[in-house]
GROMACS .gro file of C-alpha atoms in nm:
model
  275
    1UNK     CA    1   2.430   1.573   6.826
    2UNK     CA    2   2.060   1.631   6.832
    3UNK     CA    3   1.850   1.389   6.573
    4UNK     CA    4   1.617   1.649   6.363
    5UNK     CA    5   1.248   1.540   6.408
    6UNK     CA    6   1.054   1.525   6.138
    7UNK     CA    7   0.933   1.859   6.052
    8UNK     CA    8   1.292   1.997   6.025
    9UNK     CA    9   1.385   1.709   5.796
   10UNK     CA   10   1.125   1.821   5.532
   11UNK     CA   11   1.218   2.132   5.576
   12UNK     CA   12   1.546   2.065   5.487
   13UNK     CA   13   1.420   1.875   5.182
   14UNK     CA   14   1.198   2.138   5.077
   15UNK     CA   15   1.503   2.412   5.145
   16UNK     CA   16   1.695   2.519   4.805
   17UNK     CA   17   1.962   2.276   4.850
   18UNK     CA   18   1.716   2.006   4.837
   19UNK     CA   19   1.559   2.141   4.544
   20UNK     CA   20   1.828   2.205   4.387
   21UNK     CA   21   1.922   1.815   4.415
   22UNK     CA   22   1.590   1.760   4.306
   23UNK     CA   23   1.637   1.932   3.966
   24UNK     CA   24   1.960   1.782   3.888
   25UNK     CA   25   1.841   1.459   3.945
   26UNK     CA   26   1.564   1.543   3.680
   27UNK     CA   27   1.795   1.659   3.496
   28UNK     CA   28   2.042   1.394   3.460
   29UNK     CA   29   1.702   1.148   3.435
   30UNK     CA   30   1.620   1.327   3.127
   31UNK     CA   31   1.922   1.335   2.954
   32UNK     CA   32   2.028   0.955   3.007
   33UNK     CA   33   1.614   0.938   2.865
   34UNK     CA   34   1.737   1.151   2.598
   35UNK     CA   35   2.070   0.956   2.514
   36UNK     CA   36   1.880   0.632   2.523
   37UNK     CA   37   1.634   0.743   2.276
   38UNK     CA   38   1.899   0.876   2.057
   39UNK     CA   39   2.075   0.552   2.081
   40UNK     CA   40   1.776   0.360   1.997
   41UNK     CA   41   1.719   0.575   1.701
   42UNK     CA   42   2.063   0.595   1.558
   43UNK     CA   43   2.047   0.184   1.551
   44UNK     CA   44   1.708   0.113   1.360
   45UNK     CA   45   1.780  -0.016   1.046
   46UNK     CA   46   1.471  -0.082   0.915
   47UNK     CA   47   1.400   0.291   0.877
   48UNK     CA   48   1.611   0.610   0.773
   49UNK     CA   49   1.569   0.813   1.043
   50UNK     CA   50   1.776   1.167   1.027
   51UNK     CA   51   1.690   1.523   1.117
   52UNK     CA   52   1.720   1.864   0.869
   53UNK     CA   53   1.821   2.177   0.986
   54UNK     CA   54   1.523   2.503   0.901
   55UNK     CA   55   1.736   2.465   0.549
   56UNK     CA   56   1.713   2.136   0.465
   57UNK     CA   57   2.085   2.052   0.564
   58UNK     CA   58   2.149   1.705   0.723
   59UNK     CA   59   2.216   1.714   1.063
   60UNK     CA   60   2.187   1.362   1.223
   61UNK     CA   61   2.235   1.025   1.063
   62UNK     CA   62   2.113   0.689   1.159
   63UNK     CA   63   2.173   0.347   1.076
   64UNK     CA   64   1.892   0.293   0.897
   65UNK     CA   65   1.976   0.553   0.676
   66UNK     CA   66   2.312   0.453   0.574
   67UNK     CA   67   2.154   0.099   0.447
   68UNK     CA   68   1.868   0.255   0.236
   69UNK     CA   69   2.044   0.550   0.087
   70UNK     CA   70   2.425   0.425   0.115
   71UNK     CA   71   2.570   0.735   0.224
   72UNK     CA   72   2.840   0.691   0.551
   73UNK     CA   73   2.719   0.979   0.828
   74UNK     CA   74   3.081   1.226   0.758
   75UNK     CA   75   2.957   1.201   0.366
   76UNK     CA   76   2.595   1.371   0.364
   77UNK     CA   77   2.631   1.575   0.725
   78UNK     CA   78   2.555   1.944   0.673
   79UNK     CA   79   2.458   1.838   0.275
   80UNK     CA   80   2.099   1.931   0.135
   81UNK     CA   81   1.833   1.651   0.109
   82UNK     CA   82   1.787   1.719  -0.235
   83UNK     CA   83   2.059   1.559  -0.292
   84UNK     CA   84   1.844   1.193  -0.221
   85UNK     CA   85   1.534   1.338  -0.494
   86UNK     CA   86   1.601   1.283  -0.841
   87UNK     CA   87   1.687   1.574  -1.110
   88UNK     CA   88   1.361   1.657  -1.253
   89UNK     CA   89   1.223   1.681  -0.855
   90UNK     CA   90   1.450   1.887  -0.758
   91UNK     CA   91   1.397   2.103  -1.062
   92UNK     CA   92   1.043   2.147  -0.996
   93UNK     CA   93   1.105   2.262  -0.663
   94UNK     CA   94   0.982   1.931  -0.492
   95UNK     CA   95   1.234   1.958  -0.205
   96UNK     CA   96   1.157   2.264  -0.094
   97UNK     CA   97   0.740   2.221  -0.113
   98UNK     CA   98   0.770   1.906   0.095
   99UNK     CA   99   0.973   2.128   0.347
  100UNK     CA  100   0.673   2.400   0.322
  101UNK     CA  101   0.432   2.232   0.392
  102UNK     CA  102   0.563   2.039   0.684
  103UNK     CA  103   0.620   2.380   0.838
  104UNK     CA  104   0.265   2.492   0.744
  105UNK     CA  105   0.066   2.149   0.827
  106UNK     CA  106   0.280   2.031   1.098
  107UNK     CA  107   0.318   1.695   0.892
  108UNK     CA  108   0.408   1.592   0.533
  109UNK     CA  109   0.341   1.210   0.429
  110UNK     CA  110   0.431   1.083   0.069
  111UNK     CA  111   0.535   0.840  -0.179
  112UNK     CA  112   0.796   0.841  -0.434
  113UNK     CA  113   1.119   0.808  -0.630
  114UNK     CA  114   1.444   0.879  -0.388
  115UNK     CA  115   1.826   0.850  -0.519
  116UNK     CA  116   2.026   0.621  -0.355
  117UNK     CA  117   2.438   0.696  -0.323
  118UNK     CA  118   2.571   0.682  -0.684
  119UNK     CA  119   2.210   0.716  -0.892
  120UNK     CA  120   2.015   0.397  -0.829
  121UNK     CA  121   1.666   0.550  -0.749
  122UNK     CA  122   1.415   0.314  -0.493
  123UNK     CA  123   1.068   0.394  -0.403
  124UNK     CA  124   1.012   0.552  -0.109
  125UNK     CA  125   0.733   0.621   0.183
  126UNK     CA  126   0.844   0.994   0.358
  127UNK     CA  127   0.682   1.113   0.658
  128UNK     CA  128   0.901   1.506   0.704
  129UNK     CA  129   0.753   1.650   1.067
  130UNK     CA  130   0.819   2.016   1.149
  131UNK     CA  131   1.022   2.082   1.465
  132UNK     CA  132   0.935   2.355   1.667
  133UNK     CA  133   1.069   2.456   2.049
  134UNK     CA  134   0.909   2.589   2.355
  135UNK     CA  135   0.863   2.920   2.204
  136UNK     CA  136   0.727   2.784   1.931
  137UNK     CA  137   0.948   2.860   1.651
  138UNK     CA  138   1.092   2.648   1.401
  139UNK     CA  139   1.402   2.461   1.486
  140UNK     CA  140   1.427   2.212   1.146
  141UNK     CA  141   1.241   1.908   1.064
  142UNK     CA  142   1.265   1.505   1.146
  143UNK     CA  143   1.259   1.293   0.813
  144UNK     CA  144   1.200   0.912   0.794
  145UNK     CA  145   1.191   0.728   0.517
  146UNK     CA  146   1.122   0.392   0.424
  147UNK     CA  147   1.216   0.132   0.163
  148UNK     CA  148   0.957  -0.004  -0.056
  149UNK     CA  149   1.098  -0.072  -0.371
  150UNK     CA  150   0.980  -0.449  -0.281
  151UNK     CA  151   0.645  -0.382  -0.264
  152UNK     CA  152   0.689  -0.117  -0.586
  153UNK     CA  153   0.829  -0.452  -0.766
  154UNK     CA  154   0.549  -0.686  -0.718
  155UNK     CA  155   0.239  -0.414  -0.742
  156UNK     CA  156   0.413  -0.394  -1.102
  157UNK     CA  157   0.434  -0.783  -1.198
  158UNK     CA  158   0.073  -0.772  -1.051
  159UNK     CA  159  -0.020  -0.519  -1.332
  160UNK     CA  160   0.179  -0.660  -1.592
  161UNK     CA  161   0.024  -0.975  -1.517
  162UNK     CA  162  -0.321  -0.817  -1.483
  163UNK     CA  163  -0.237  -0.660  -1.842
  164UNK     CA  164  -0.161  -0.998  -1.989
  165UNK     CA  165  -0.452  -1.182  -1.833
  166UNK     CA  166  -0.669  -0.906  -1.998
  167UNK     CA  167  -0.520  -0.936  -2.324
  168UNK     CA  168  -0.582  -1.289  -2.295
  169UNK     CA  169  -0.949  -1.280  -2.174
  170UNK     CA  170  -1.061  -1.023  -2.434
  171UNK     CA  171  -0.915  -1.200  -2.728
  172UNK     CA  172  -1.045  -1.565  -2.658
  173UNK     CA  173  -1.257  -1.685  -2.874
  174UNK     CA  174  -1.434  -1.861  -2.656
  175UNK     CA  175  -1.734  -1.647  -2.445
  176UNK     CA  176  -1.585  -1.580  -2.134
  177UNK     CA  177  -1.788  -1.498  -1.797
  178UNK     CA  178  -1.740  -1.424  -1.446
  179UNK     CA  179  -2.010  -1.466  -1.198
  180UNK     CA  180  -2.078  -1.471  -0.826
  181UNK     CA  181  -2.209  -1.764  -0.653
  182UNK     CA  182  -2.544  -1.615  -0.663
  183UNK     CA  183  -2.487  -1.552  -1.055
  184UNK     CA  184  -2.489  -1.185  -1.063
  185UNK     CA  185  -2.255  -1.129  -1.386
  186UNK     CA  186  -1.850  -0.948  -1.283
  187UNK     CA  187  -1.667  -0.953  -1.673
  188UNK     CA  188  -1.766  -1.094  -1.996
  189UNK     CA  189  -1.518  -1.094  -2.350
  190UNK     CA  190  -1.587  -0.981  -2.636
  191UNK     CA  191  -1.662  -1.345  -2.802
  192UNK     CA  192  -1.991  -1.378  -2.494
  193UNK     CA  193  -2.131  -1.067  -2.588
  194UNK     CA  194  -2.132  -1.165  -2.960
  195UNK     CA  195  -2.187  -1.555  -2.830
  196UNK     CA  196  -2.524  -1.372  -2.574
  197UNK     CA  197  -2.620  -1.094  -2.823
  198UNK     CA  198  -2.604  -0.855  -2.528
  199UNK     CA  199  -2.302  -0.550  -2.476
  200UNK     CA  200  -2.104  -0.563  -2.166
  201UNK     CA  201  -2.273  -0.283  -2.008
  202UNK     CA  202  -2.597  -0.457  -2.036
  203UNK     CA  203  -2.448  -0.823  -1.932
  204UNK     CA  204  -2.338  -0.643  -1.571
  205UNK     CA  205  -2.642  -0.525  -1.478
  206UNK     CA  206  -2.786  -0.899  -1.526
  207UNK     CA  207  -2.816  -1.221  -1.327
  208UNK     CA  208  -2.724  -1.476  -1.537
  209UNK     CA  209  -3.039  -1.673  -1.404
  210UNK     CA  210  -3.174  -1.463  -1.702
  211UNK     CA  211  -2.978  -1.649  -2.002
  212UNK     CA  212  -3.099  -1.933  -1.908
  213UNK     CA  213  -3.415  -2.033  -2.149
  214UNK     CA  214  -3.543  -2.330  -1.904
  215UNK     CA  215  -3.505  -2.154  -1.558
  216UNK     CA  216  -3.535  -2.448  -1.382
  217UNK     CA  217  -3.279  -2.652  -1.521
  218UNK     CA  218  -3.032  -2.417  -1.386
  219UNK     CA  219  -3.152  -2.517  -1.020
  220UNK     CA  220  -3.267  -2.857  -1.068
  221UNK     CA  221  -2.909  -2.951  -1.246
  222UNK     CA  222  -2.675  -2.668  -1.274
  223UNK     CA  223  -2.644  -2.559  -0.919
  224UNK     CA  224  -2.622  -2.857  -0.746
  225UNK     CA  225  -2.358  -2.972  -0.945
  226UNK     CA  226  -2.141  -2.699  -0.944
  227UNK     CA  227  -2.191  -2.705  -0.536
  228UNK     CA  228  -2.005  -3.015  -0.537
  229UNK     CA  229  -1.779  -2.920  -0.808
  230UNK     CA  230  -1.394  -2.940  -0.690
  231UNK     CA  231  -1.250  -2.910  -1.024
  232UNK     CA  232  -1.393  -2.796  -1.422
  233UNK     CA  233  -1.719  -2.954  -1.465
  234UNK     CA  234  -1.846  -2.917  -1.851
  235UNK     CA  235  -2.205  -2.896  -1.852
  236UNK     CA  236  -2.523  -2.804  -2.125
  237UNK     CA  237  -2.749  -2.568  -2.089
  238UNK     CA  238  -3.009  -2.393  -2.325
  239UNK     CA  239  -2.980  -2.074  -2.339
  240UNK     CA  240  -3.153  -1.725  -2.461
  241UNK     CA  241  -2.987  -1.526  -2.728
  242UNK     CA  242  -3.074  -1.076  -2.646
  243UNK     CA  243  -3.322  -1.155  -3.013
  244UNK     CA  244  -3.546  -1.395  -2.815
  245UNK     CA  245  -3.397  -1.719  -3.035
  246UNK     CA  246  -3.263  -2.001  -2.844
  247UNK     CA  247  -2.947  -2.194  -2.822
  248UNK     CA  248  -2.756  -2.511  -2.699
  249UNK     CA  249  -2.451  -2.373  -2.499
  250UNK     CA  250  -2.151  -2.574  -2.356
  251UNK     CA  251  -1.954  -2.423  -2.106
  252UNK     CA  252  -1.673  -2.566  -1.908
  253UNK     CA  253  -1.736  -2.414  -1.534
  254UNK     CA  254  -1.434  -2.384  -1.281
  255UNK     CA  255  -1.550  -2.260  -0.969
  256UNK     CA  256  -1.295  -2.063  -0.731
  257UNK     CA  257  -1.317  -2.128  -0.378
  258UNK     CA  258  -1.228  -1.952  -0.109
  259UNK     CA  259  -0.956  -2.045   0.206
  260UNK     CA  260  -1.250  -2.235   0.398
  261UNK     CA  261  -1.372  -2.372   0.098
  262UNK     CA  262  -1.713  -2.182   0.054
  263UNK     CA  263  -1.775  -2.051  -0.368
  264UNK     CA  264  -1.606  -1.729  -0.424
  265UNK     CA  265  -1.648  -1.668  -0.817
  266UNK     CA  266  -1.772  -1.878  -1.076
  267UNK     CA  267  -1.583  -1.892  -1.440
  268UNK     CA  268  -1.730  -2.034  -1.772
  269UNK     CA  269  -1.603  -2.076  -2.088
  270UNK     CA  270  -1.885  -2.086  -2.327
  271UNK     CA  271  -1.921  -2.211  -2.697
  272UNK     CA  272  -2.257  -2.216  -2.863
  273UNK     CA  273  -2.264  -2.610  -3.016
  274UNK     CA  274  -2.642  -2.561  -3.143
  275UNK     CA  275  -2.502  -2.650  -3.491
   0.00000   0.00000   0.00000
């Protein structure tokens, strides 16, 4: 049997037999790329991952989406997503804007309340991206969505406690004030601005190097103390009343340091002791 040379070989490959092995072999490559991305996506948990029909209707499931909205894949299949927004949302139409204006934008990207199986609602981040084939039309939408009721929780304890600290600072009746390093006034109370004569307003648009009625003492004693400070120092100072009178002024100074140890914010607690 005679050996092809070269030429004929790649001719051969070239042929329609050899491209048509060529585009099965693509072909199978991209759909075992295909199943392995499906596979990978149908097992992330940390994410609900599912995709909607041009509807709205469910039409794939993933793991991730059975922990954060508790639904099993053969209960919400071929279901609307309204179904995870609560009543009032889907009353005002919510569902069905978030779906318009992924089609128009390409892309919708929100926050907000989300049902889980049986009522229990979480906060949620959505990101809803249109899904379009080769021709360009619209074939449905993919939809993930993320738990963040954790973060939801503590942002609110942080305001709560924010609220309380507030209620606390404003109704001290000692002067309160917050300065930088450099003095440049942050937050007075109520009890400095009666204590200083001055209104809030006024007070942070001022250095405190202006209270002060001897200048100097402030850098001669004041800073360098509070430099080496590593706890509340209580310290005396004269100071200048907004009517030009002055005034003996104790203060009990904390000052907040940073991670590497440098001044961050300076807090005083002022009483006027001239009496």
């Amino acid at each position: 049997m005679r050996e092809r040379d070269p030429l004929e070989r790649a001719g051969a490959a070239n042929g329609p037999i050899g491209r048509s092995a060529r585009r099965t072999d693509a072909f199978e490559a991209l759909r075992a790329s295909e199943e392995q991305f499906r596979l990978l996506i149908e097992q992330v948990a940390e994410y609900a991952i599912f995709v909607l029909d041009r509807e709205g209707r469910v039409a794939s499931w993933n793991r991730g989406a059975e922990r954060i909205k508790g639904y099993r894949r053969e209960e919400v299949l071929g279901r609307h997503f309204s179904l995870f927004y609560p009543a009032e949302a889907v009353r005002a139409g919510r569902p069905e804007r978030v779906l318009e204006a992924a089609a128009r934008q390409g892309q919708w990207t929100g926050e907000g309340w989300r049902l889980r199986k049986g009522g229990e609602r979480f906060w949620a981040s959505v990101a809803v991206t249109a899904l379009y084939d080769e021709r360009g039309a619209l074939r449905g939408f993919a939809k993930v969505t993320r738990d963040l009721s954790e973060r939801k929780r503590r942002e609110e304890a942080l305001r709560r406690s924010e609220r309380r600290y507030r209620r606390l600072f404003d109704s001290a009746q000692e002067g309160i004030a917050v300065t930088t390093p450099a003095g440049e006034i942050l937050d007075v109370n109520p009890a400095a601005e009666r204590i200083l004569g001055y209104r809030r307003e006024e007070l942070l648009r001022m250095n405190a190097c202006r209270l002060y009625a001897r200048p100097s003492e402030r850098s001669r004693r004041i800073v360098p103390t509070l430099a080496k400070a590593t706890s509340s120092v209580l310290m005396e100072a004269w100071m200048r009343h907004k009517d030009g009178r002055t005034f003996l002024a104790s203060a009990s100074v904390t000052v907040h340091r940073d991670a590497g140890g440098h001044p961050e914010l300076i807090q005083a607690l002022v009483r006027d002791v001239t009496e």
